[in-house]
mmCIF file of C-alpha atoms and ligand atoms in Angstrom:
data_model
loop_
_atom_site.group_PDB
_atom_site.id
_atom_site.type_symbol
_atom_site.label_atom_id
_atom_site.label_comp_id
_atom_site.label_asym_id
_atom_site.label_seq_id
_atom_site.Cartn_x
_atom_site.Cartn_y
_atom_site.Cartn_z
ATOM 1 C CA UNK A 27 25.617 11.668 -13.243
ATOM 2 C CA UNK A 28 22.071 12.835 -12.498
ATOM 3 C CA UNK A 29 21.681 14.553 -9.112
ATOM 4 C CA UNK A 30 19.597 12.470 -6.681
ATOM 5 C CA UNK A 31 16.167 13.541 -5.511
ATOM 6 C CA UNK A 32 16.557 15.327 -2.193
ATOM 7 C CA UNK A 33 13.611 17.088 -0.566
ATOM 8 C CA UNK A 34 13.730 20.369 1.406
ATOM 9 C CA UNK A 35 14.240 18.409 4.645
ATOM 10 C CA UNK A 36 17.285 16.583 3.257
ATOM 11 C CA UNK A 37 15.431 13.288 2.827
ATOM 12 C CA UNK A 38 16.580 11.300 -0.217
ATOM 13 C CA UNK A 39 13.622 10.039 -2.247
ATOM 14 C CA UNK A 40 14.375 6.486 -3.318
ATOM 15 C CA UNK A 41 10.978 4.807 -3.136
ATOM 16 C CA UNK A 42 8.080 5.228 -5.566
ATOM 17 C CA UNK A 43 4.627 3.807 -4.961
ATOM 18 C CA UNK A 44 2.674 3.819 -8.163
ATOM 19 C CA UNK A 45 -1.049 3.273 -8.462
ATOM 20 C CA UNK A 46 -1.788 1.726 -11.849
ATOM 21 C CA UNK A 47 -5.588 1.814 -11.597
ATOM 22 C CA UNK A 48 -8.268 3.216 -9.305
ATOM 23 C CA UNK A 49 -10.527 0.241 -10.050
ATOM 24 C CA UNK A 50 -10.938 -2.810 -7.891
ATOM 25 C CA UNK A 51 -12.823 -6.080 -7.791
ATOM 26 C CA UNK A 52 -13.502 -5.577 -4.034
ATOM 27 C CA UNK A 53 -15.264 -2.767 -2.145
ATOM 28 C CA UNK A 54 -13.621 -2.867 1.292
ATOM 29 C CA UNK A 55 -15.776 -0.838 3.653
ATOM 30 C CA UNK A 56 -12.912 1.313 5.013
ATOM 31 C CA UNK A 57 -11.554 2.015 1.520
ATOM 32 C CA UNK A 58 -14.465 2.578 -0.848
ATOM 33 C CA UNK A 59 -18.146 3.274 -0.809
ATOM 34 C CA UNK A 60 -20.275 0.612 -2.449
ATOM 35 C CA UNK A 61 -21.096 2.864 -5.404
ATOM 36 C CA UNK A 62 -17.717 4.237 -6.308
ATOM 37 C CA UNK A 63 -17.379 6.427 -9.356
ATOM 38 C CA UNK A 64 -14.203 5.531 -11.189
ATOM 39 C CA UNK A 65 -12.160 7.712 -13.481
ATOM 40 C CA UNK A 66 -12.871 7.672 -17.210
ATOM 41 C CA UNK A 67 -10.308 5.390 -18.868
ATOM 42 C CA UNK A 68 -8.850 8.232 -20.956
ATOM 43 C CA UNK A 69 -7.704 9.955 -17.763
ATOM 44 C CA UNK A 70 -5.411 7.043 -16.945
ATOM 45 C CA UNK A 71 -1.804 6.917 -17.971
ATOM 46 C CA UNK A 72 -1.237 4.273 -20.629
ATOM 47 C CA UNK A 73 1.079 1.362 -19.870
ATOM 48 C CA UNK A 74 3.745 3.048 -22.019
ATOM 49 C CA UNK A 75 3.322 6.287 -20.067
ATOM 50 C CA UNK A 76 3.598 4.415 -16.775
ATOM 51 C CA UNK A 77 6.832 2.906 -18.076
ATOM 52 C CA UNK A 78 8.265 6.296 -19.073
ATOM 53 C CA UNK A 79 7.280 7.757 -15.740
ATOM 54 C CA UNK A 80 8.873 4.977 -13.681
ATOM 55 C CA UNK A 81 11.961 4.952 -15.863
ATOM 56 C CA UNK A 82 12.421 8.681 -15.206
ATOM 57 C CA UNK A 83 12.102 8.184 -11.458
ATOM 58 C CA UNK A 84 14.636 5.355 -11.643
ATOM 59 C CA UNK A 85 17.017 7.573 -13.588
ATOM 60 C CA UNK A 86 16.636 10.125 -10.786
ATOM 61 C CA UNK A 87 17.628 7.590 -8.129
ATOM 62 C CA UNK A 88 14.487 5.654 -7.203
ATOM 63 C CA UNK A 89 15.596 2.140 -6.239
ATOM 64 C CA UNK A 90 12.383 0.639 -4.994
ATOM 65 C CA UNK A 91 9.106 0.496 -6.846
ATOM 66 C CA UNK A 92 5.820 -0.684 -5.386
ATOM 67 C CA UNK A 93 2.873 -1.202 -7.705
ATOM 68 C CA UNK A 94 -0.500 -0.673 -6.109
ATOM 69 C CA UNK A 95 -3.999 0.647 -6.813
ATOM 70 C CA UNK A 96 -6.995 0.081 -6.684
ATOM 71 C CA UNK A 97 -6.277 -3.508 -7.435
ATOM 72 C CA UNK A 98 -3.193 -3.477 -9.671
ATOM 73 C CA UNK A 99 -3.806 -6.946 -11.080
ATOM 74 C CA UNK A 100 -7.191 -5.986 -12.558
ATOM 75 C CA UNK A 101 -5.552 -3.423 -14.872
ATOM 76 C CA UNK A 102 -5.697 -4.892 -18.364
ATOM 77 C CA UNK A 103 -2.280 -5.813 -19.736
ATOM 78 C CA UNK A 104 -0.496 -5.064 -16.476
ATOM 79 C CA UNK A 105 1.905 -7.975 -16.931
ATOM 80 C CA UNK A 106 3.289 -6.207 -20.017
ATOM 81 C CA UNK A 107 4.243 -3.357 -17.717
ATOM 82 C CA UNK A 108 5.863 -5.662 -15.125
ATOM 83 C CA UNK A 109 7.759 -7.481 -17.871
ATOM 84 C CA UNK A 110 9.037 -4.200 -19.285
ATOM 85 C CA UNK A 111 10.110 -2.883 -15.868
ATOM 86 C CA UNK A 112 12.209 -5.984 -15.259
ATOM 87 C CA UNK A 113 14.904 -4.430 -17.479
ATOM 88 C CA UNK A 114 15.647 -1.973 -14.661
ATOM 89 C CA UNK A 115 16.078 -4.865 -12.234
ATOM 90 C CA UNK A 116 18.397 -6.552 -14.723
ATOM 91 C CA UNK A 117 20.484 -3.392 -15.069
ATOM 92 C CA UNK A 118 20.732 -3.075 -11.273
ATOM 93 C CA UNK A 119 19.273 0.468 -11.267
ATOM 94 C CA UNK A 120 16.145 -0.821 -9.582
ATOM 95 C CA UNK A 121 16.828 -2.890 -6.465
ATOM 96 C CA UNK A 122 13.300 -4.078 -5.856
ATOM 97 C CA UNK A 123 9.904 -4.205 -7.560
ATOM 98 C CA UNK A 124 7.014 -5.175 -5.318
ATOM 99 C CA UNK A 125 3.258 -5.224 -5.349
ATOM 100 C CA UNK A 126 0.377 -4.619 -2.957
ATOM 101 C CA UNK A 127 -2.643 -6.680 -3.893
ATOM 102 C CA UNK A 128 -5.878 -8.051 -2.489
ATOM 103 C CA UNK A 129 -4.736 -11.445 -3.747
ATOM 104 C CA UNK A 130 -7.792 -12.159 -5.878
ATOM 105 C CA UNK A 131 -5.820 -12.538 -9.125
ATOM 106 C CA UNK A 132 -2.654 -14.123 -7.762
ATOM 107 C CA UNK A 133 -3.622 -17.618 -8.717
ATOM 108 C CA UNK A 134 -3.423 -16.393 -12.298
ATOM 109 C CA UNK A 135 -0.406 -14.101 -12.081
ATOM 110 C CA UNK A 136 1.964 -15.318 -9.348
ATOM 111 C CA UNK A 137 4.277 -17.228 -11.695
ATOM 112 C CA UNK A 138 4.392 -14.355 -14.206
ATOM 113 C CA UNK A 139 5.188 -11.862 -11.455
ATOM 114 C CA UNK A 140 8.070 -14.013 -10.294
ATOM 115 C CA UNK A 141 9.324 -14.317 -13.855
ATOM 116 C CA UNK A 142 9.270 -10.491 -14.140
ATOM 117 C CA UNK A 143 11.547 -10.217 -11.118
ATOM 118 C CA UNK A 144 9.037 -9.609 -8.331
ATOM 119 C CA UNK A 145 10.193 -11.404 -5.182
ATOM 120 C CA UNK A 146 7.905 -10.019 -2.492
ATOM 121 C CA UNK A 147 4.203 -9.237 -2.429
ATOM 122 C CA UNK A 148 1.971 -7.665 0.201
ATOM 123 C CA UNK A 149 -1.438 -9.273 0.357
ATOM 124 C CA UNK A 150 -4.234 -7.501 2.205
ATOM 125 C CA UNK A 151 -6.353 -9.830 4.287
ATOM 126 C CA UNK A 152 -8.311 -8.648 7.316
ATOM 127 C CA UNK A 153 -9.994 -11.831 8.476
ATOM 128 C CA UNK A 154 -9.781 -15.601 8.064
ATOM 129 C CA UNK A 155 -13.508 -16.004 8.510
ATOM 130 C CA UNK A 156 -15.355 -16.446 5.228
ATOM 131 C CA UNK A 157 -18.528 -14.599 6.236
ATOM 132 C CA UNK A 158 -16.603 -11.715 7.774
ATOM 133 C CA UNK A 159 -14.384 -11.522 4.700
ATOM 134 C CA UNK A 160 -17.437 -11.127 2.466
ATOM 135 C CA UNK A 161 -18.771 -8.477 4.860
ATOM 136 C CA UNK A 162 -15.602 -6.371 5.006
ATOM 137 C CA UNK A 163 -14.703 -6.587 1.290
ATOM 138 C CA UNK A 164 -18.368 -6.586 0.155
ATOM 139 C CA UNK A 165 -17.446 -8.267 -3.149
ATOM 140 C CA UNK A 166 -14.476 -10.461 -2.201
ATOM 141 C CA UNK A 167 -14.460 -14.170 -1.481
ATOM 142 C CA UNK A 168 -11.963 -15.642 0.958
ATOM 143 C CA UNK A 169 -11.226 -18.998 -0.744
ATOM 144 C CA UNK A 170 -10.099 -17.174 -3.896
ATOM 145 C CA UNK A 171 -7.644 -15.073 -1.881
ATOM 146 C CA UNK A 172 -6.364 -18.083 0.055
ATOM 147 C CA UNK A 173 -5.695 -19.817 -3.262
ATOM 148 C CA UNK A 174 -3.846 -16.653 -4.280
ATOM 149 C CA UNK A 175 -1.656 -16.808 -1.166
ATOM 150 C CA UNK A 176 -0.900 -20.438 -1.890
ATOM 151 C CA UNK A 177 -0.041 -19.688 -5.528
ATOM 152 C CA UNK A 178 2.273 -16.867 -4.470
ATOM 153 C CA UNK A 179 4.161 -19.138 -2.090
ATOM 154 C CA UNK A 180 4.358 -21.873 -4.686
ATOM 155 C CA UNK A 181 5.769 -19.412 -7.216
ATOM 156 C CA UNK A 182 8.550 -18.563 -4.750
ATOM 157 C CA UNK A 183 7.252 -15.137 -3.716
ATOM 158 C CA UNK A 184 7.815 -13.912 -0.194
ATOM 159 C CA UNK A 185 4.430 -12.936 1.218
ATOM 160 C CA UNK A 186 3.545 -10.288 3.760
ATOM 161 C CA UNK A 187 -0.013 -10.131 4.999
ATOM 162 C CA UNK A 188 -1.385 -6.650 5.714
ATOM 163 C CA UNK A 189 -4.266 -6.558 8.157
ATOM 164 C CA UNK A 190 -6.227 -3.382 8.810
ATOM 165 C CA UNK A 191 -6.972 -3.392 12.539
ATOM 166 C CA UNK A 192 -10.707 -2.836 12.908
ATOM 167 C CA UNK A 193 -12.486 -2.426 16.192
ATOM 168 C CA UNK A 194 -15.159 -5.019 16.953
ATOM 169 C CA UNK A 195 -14.287 -6.746 13.695
ATOM 170 C CA UNK A 196 -10.968 -8.565 13.815
ATOM 171 C CA UNK A 197 -9.851 -7.855 17.392
ATOM 172 C CA UNK A 198 -10.855 -11.396 18.300
ATOM 173 C CA UNK A 199 -8.767 -12.885 15.475
ATOM 174 C CA UNK A 200 -5.445 -11.359 16.497
ATOM 175 C CA UNK A 201 -3.902 -14.601 17.743
ATOM 176 C CA UNK A 202 -5.457 -16.779 15.028
ATOM 177 C CA UNK A 203 -4.141 -14.550 12.247
ATOM 178 C CA UNK A 204 -0.687 -14.426 13.864
ATOM 179 C CA UNK A 205 -0.629 -18.233 14.198
ATOM 180 C CA UNK A 206 -1.787 -18.735 10.603
ATOM 181 C CA UNK A 207 0.988 -16.463 9.330
ATOM 182 C CA UNK A 208 3.586 -18.202 11.511
ATOM 183 C CA UNK A 209 2.466 -21.628 10.213
ATOM 184 C CA UNK A 210 2.762 -20.600 6.568
ATOM 185 C CA UNK A 211 5.922 -18.519 7.047
ATOM 186 C CA UNK A 212 4.206 -15.243 6.112
ATOM 187 C CA UNK A 213 5.268 -11.859 7.459
ATOM 188 C CA UNK A 214 2.489 -9.964 9.174
ATOM 189 C CA UNK A 215 1.766 -6.264 9.570
ATOM 190 C CA UNK A 216 -1.184 -4.546 11.178
ATOM 191 C CA UNK A 217 -2.302 -1.143 9.892
ATOM 192 C CA UNK A 218 -4.373 1.460 11.677
ATOM 193 C CA UNK A 219 -7.323 2.652 9.650
ATOM 194 C CA UNK A 220 -6.686 6.073 8.136
ATOM 195 C CA UNK A 221 -9.167 8.840 7.296
ATOM 196 C CA UNK A 222 -8.964 8.562 3.505
ATOM 197 C CA UNK A 223 -11.919 9.565 1.353
ATOM 198 C CA UNK A 224 -15.652 9.414 1.695
ATOM 199 C CA UNK A 225 -16.782 5.859 2.430
ATOM 200 C CA UNK A 226 -20.520 6.373 2.510
ATOM 201 C CA UNK A 227 -22.283 5.530 5.754
ATOM 202 C CA UNK A 228 -19.384 3.821 7.489
ATOM 203 C CA UNK A 229 -18.150 5.401 10.715
ATOM 204 C CA UNK A 230 -14.390 5.802 10.826
ATOM 205 C CA UNK A 231 -13.994 6.531 14.514
ATOM 206 C CA UNK A 232 -16.036 3.394 15.121
ATOM 207 C CA UNK A 233 -13.582 1.473 12.911
ATOM 208 C CA UNK A 234 -10.470 2.729 14.660
ATOM 209 C CA UNK A 235 -8.633 0.148 16.768
ATOM 210 C CA UNK A 236 -5.433 1.673 18.112
ATOM 211 C CA UNK A 237 -2.355 -0.468 17.635
ATOM 212 C CA UNK A 238 -1.295 0.507 21.161
ATOM 213 C CA UNK A 239 -4.315 -1.524 22.299
ATOM 214 C CA UNK A 240 -3.419 -4.334 19.898
ATOM 215 C CA UNK A 241 0.098 -4.384 21.296
ATOM 216 C CA UNK A 242 -1.230 -4.531 24.861
ATOM 217 C CA UNK A 243 -3.373 -7.513 23.856
ATOM 218 C CA UNK A 244 -0.360 -9.284 22.346
ATOM 219 C CA UNK A 245 1.568 -8.606 25.567
ATOM 220 C CA UNK A 246 -1.040 -10.546 27.538
ATOM 221 C CA UNK A 247 0.176 -13.724 25.833
ATOM 222 C CA UNK A 248 3.713 -13.004 24.637
ATOM 223 C CA UNK A 249 6.872 -11.259 25.773
ATOM 224 C CA UNK A 250 7.330 -8.436 23.247
ATOM 225 C CA UNK A 251 10.630 -6.940 22.163
ATOM 226 C CA UNK A 252 10.525 -3.740 20.130
ATOM 227 C CA UNK A 253 13.005 -4.064 17.258
ATOM 228 C CA UNK A 254 15.147 -1.154 16.179
ATOM 229 C CA UNK A 255 14.862 -1.922 12.452
ATOM 230 C CA UNK A 256 13.126 0.637 10.281
ATOM 231 C CA UNK A 257 12.441 0.545 6.564
ATOM 232 C CA UNK A 258 12.111 4.279 5.985
ATOM 233 C CA UNK A 259 8.367 3.839 6.217
ATOM 234 C CA UNK A 260 5.807 3.951 8.983
ATOM 235 C CA UNK A 261 6.214 0.324 10.128
ATOM 236 C CA UNK A 262 7.769 -0.545 13.464
ATOM 237 C CA UNK A 263 8.456 -4.148 14.404
ATOM 238 C CA UNK A 264 7.924 -6.312 17.461
ATOM 239 C CA UNK A 265 9.273 -9.782 18.149
ATOM 240 C CA UNK A 266 7.210 -12.321 20.071
ATOM 241 C CA UNK A 267 9.943 -13.906 22.183
ATOM 242 C CA UNK A 268 8.149 -17.225 22.759
ATOM 243 C CA UNK A 269 7.806 -17.970 19.020
ATOM 244 C CA UNK A 270 10.343 -15.639 17.372
ATOM 245 C CA UNK A 271 7.594 -14.271 15.122
ATOM 246 C CA UNK A 272 8.080 -10.697 13.956
ATOM 247 C CA UNK A 273 5.048 -8.452 13.653
ATOM 248 C CA UNK A 274 4.933 -5.040 11.969
ATOM 249 C CA UNK A 275 2.750 -2.198 13.178
ATOM 250 C CA UNK A 276 1.874 0.721 10.932
ATOM 251 C CA UNK A 277 0.615 3.502 13.143
ATOM 252 C CA UNK A 278 0.432 6.699 11.137
ATOM 253 C CA UNK A 279 -2.174 8.091 13.485
ATOM 254 C CA UNK A 280 -0.597 7.368 16.839
ATOM 255 C CA UNK A 281 3.047 8.028 16.096
ATOM 256 C CA UNK A 282 5.009 10.246 13.843
ATOM 257 C CA UNK A 283 7.257 8.595 11.297
ATOM 258 C CA UNK A 284 7.733 11.402 8.837
ATOM 259 C CA UNK A 285 11.327 12.306 9.623
ATOM 260 C CA UNK A 286 12.613 9.194 7.849
ATOM 261 C CA UNK A 287 10.153 9.288 4.926
ATOM 262 C CA UNK A 288 11.860 8.303 1.665
ATOM 263 C CA UNK A 289 8.804 7.876 -0.559
ATOM 264 C CA UNK A 290 6.427 9.552 -2.941
ATOM 265 C CA UNK A 291 3.206 8.326 -4.512
ATOM 266 C CA UNK A 292 1.992 8.707 -8.058
ATOM 267 C CA UNK A 293 -1.633 8.079 -9.023
ATOM 268 C CA UNK A 294 -2.859 6.315 -12.137
ATOM 269 C CA UNK A 295 -3.555 9.738 -13.674
ATOM 270 C CA UNK A 296 -0.012 10.942 -13.091
ATOM 271 C CA UNK A 297 -0.518 13.122 -10.026
ATOM 272 C CA UNK A 298 2.355 13.029 -7.602
ATOM 273 C CA UNK A 299 1.561 13.184 -3.886
ATOM 274 C CA UNK A 300 4.659 13.700 -1.837
ATOM 275 C CA UNK A 301 2.807 13.001 1.434
ATOM 276 C CA UNK A 302 -0.004 10.488 2.025
ATOM 277 C CA UNK A 303 -1.460 12.723 4.709
ATOM 278 C CA UNK A 304 -1.488 16.076 2.918
ATOM 279 C CA UNK A 305 -3.586 17.347 0.030
ATOM 280 C CA UNK A 306 -0.596 18.854 -1.830
ATOM 281 C CA UNK A 307 -0.043 17.348 -5.288
ATOM 282 C CA UNK A 308 1.541 18.180 -8.630
ATOM 283 C CA UNK A 309 0.710 17.101 -12.140
ATOM 284 C CA UNK A 310 3.151 14.892 -14.025
ATOM 285 C CA UNK A 311 0.828 13.862 -16.836
ATOM 286 C CA UNK A 312 0.991 17.289 -18.506
ATOM 287 C CA UNK A 313 4.799 17.348 -18.683
ATOM 288 C CA UNK A 314 4.815 13.660 -19.649
ATOM 289 C CA UNK A 315 2.471 14.247 -22.580
ATOM 290 C CA UNK A 316 3.893 17.621 -23.576
ATOM 291 C CA UNK A 317 7.067 16.221 -25.051
ATOM 292 C CA UNK A 318 8.608 12.987 -26.227
ATOM 293 C CA UNK A 319 11.748 13.968 -24.369
ATOM 294 C CA UNK A 320 11.854 13.233 -20.645
ATOM 295 C CA UNK A 321 13.423 16.538 -19.585
ATOM 296 C CA UNK A 322 10.118 18.373 -18.813
ATOM 297 C CA UNK A 323 8.913 15.354 -16.828
ATOM 298 C CA UNK A 324 12.119 15.138 -14.805
ATOM 299 C CA UNK A 325 11.966 18.848 -14.124
ATOM 300 C CA UNK A 326 8.368 18.474 -12.877
ATOM 301 C CA UNK A 327 9.383 15.559 -10.632
ATOM 302 C CA UNK A 328 12.180 17.648 -9.098
ATOM 303 C CA UNK A 329 9.863 20.619 -8.615
ATOM 304 C CA UNK A 330 7.249 18.417 -6.876
ATOM 305 C CA UNK A 331 9.826 16.905 -4.544
ATOM 306 C CA UNK A 332 10.983 20.431 -3.768
ATOM 307 C CA UNK A 333 7.531 20.917 -2.211
ATOM 308 C CA UNK A 334 7.446 17.726 -0.118
ATOM 309 C CA UNK A 335 6.004 18.716 3.268
ATOM 310 C CA UNK A 336 7.649 17.883 6.546
ATOM 311 C CA UNK A 337 4.849 15.578 7.684
ATOM 312 C CA UNK A 338 1.160 14.756 7.931
ATOM 313 C CA UNK A 339 -1.640 16.021 10.158
ATOM 314 C CA UNK A 340 -3.690 12.879 10.820
ATOM 315 C CA UNK A 341 -5.166 13.032 14.276
ATOM 316 C CA UNK A 342 -7.969 11.019 15.876
ATOM 317 C CA UNK A 343 -7.567 12.633 19.282
ATOM 318 C CA UNK A 344 -10.623 13.847 21.180
ATOM 319 C CA UNK A 345 -12.828 11.784 18.873
ATOM 320 C CA UNK A 346 -12.416 14.254 16.048
ATOM 321 C CA UNK A 347 -11.214 13.454 12.582
ATOM 322 C CA UNK A 348 -8.231 15.746 12.254
ATOM 323 C CA UNK A 349 -6.491 15.647 8.887
ATOM 324 C CA UNK A 350 -9.334 13.886 7.054
ATOM 325 C CA UNK A 351 -8.257 13.413 3.426
ATOM 326 C CA UNK A 352 -10.733 13.990 0.627
ATOM 327 C CA UNK A 353 -9.175 11.351 -1.609
ATOM 328 C CA UNK A 354 -9.509 7.583 -1.267
ATOM 329 C CA UNK A 355 -6.616 5.274 -0.533
ATOM 330 C CA UNK A 356 -7.429 3.525 -3.816
ATOM 331 C CA UNK A 357 -6.754 6.835 -5.589
ATOM 332 C CA UNK A 358 -3.337 7.536 -4.102
ATOM 333 C CA UNK A 359 -2.415 3.885 -3.743
ATOM 334 C CA UNK A 360 -2.014 2.376 -0.283
HETATM 335 N N1 SAM B 411 -6.125 -3.414 -3.630
HETATM 336 C C1 SAM B 411 -4.847 -3.631 -3.064
HETATM 337 C C2 SAM B 411 -4.945 -4.130 -1.663
HETATM 338 O O1 SAM B 411 -6.029 -4.096 -1.078
HETATM 339 O O2 SAM B 411 -3.915 -4.557 -1.140
HETATM 340 C C3 SAM B 411 -3.923 -2.431 -3.130
HETATM 341 C C4 SAM B 411 -4.511 -1.094 -2.829
HETATM 342 S S1 SAM B 411 -5.144 -0.884 -1.176
HETATM 343 C C5 SAM B 411 -5.700 0.793 -1.256
HETATM 344 C C6 SAM B 411 -3.641 -0.838 -0.263
HETATM 345 C C7 SAM B 411 -3.761 -1.009 1.230
HETATM 346 O O3 SAM B 411 -4.435 0.103 1.768
HETATM 347 C C8 SAM B 411 -4.529 -2.239 1.689
HETATM 348 O O4 SAM B 411 -3.725 -2.972 2.590
HETATM 349 C C9 SAM B 411 -5.726 -1.678 2.386
HETATM 350 O O5 SAM B 411 -6.124 -2.496 3.432
HETATM 351 C C10 SAM B 411 -5.217 -0.341 2.840
HETATM 352 N N2 SAM B 411 -6.259 0.656 3.084
HETATM 353 C C11 SAM B 411 -7.247 1.061 2.268
HETATM 354 N N3 SAM B 411 -7.980 2.037 2.837
HETATM 355 C C12 SAM B 411 -7.427 2.265 4.046
HETATM 356 C C13 SAM B 411 -7.702 3.157 5.110
HETATM 357 N N4 SAM B 411 -8.701 4.013 5.048
HETATM 358 N N5 SAM B 411 -6.894 3.104 6.200
HETATM 359 C C14 SAM B 411 -5.858 2.221 6.272
HETATM 360 N N6 SAM B 411 -5.546 1.369 5.312
HETATM 361 C C15 SAM B 411 -6.313 1.381 4.204
HETATM 362 FE FE1 SF4 B 412 -9.835 -2.693 -3.318
HETATM 363 FE FE2 SF4 B 412 -7.620 -2.733 -1.886
HETATM 364 FE FE3 SF4 B 412 -9.431 -0.794 -1.512
HETATM 365 FE FE4 SF4 B 412 -10.027 -3.250 -0.748
HETATM 366 S S1 SF4 B 412 -8.380 -1.977 0.067
HETATM 367 S S2 SF4 B 412 -11.354 -1.881 -1.933
HETATM 368 S S3 SF4 B 412 -9.009 -4.465 -2.235
HETATM 369 S S4 SF4 B 412 -8.246 -1.116 -3.323
#
């Protein structure tokens, strides 16, 4: 038996979020600048290397895999990777393989994802207004994403909508988005905007809409019950008593969630970040490429997890950007 991955704070690491590309067909204003420079293709792990990497993590006890990016579905040949990973679902070693996507390619891929064993997808969607959608994503078009949502549901995928809460942007759509999700049977989670990477001229403090305020707004119309359930991640859940709808809130900036953290992130170049909110990283590509055997890679994974910090330092208090990260969310994978 291989020893499980346990970090210095006795947290078992069972969840890997893997970014398979830093590229994207959108340019969301809080995520990227309009003129992003992307990595040269040779820096990226090949699909075979991504497979070896994930398979090693799974051997070391990772049970949940989330594929993200950039936009994971714009990576060429990505379905080959999903198809190959399904063997770990079949063996039972992997309990769940999921995906975070902007939805633009789901019309094309939803059925294939289901066939590869994906059962749940997170789709990012910040507004239901076509003009606002084009404004916030710069390059995205809402009808395409709505067709993606429809295709996902039709394929049998369970859909969660992730909405980044943005001041003066989607505050007025809170109830409409909640009602739309309830009508279609979609789960819904709001995310506070995080200080990740240079985004050009956009003002982050201006973008920040605290989920405490969002919650207060919900309470004007609904009776809210805070649910005890946790997923090991930063989401907390509320139930709207009048409708039974459950809403997730991801508040990395207002509340600390690190004590139950069970996850690590790996970038498309094979860097492992053991905390989203810290700069600390280790290289896995070197050990991966240094040998055909997986032992050096597994040793490097263990060493990196041995350095996992206790928590992050994000802080928006006093209108200062504490804990600003130099890397973009599309680099580490959201
Ligand atoms: N392209 C895919 C998508 O948009 O779902 C996957 C990658 S994206 C980086 C993952 C998630 O991170 C999205 O839900 C996005 O809204 C969120 N995100 C990106 N930048 C963020 C930021 N600065 N603060 C909070 N969430 C952010
Ligand atoms: Fe692309 Fe997702 Fe970032 Fe938007 S949030 S630019 S869709 S990676």
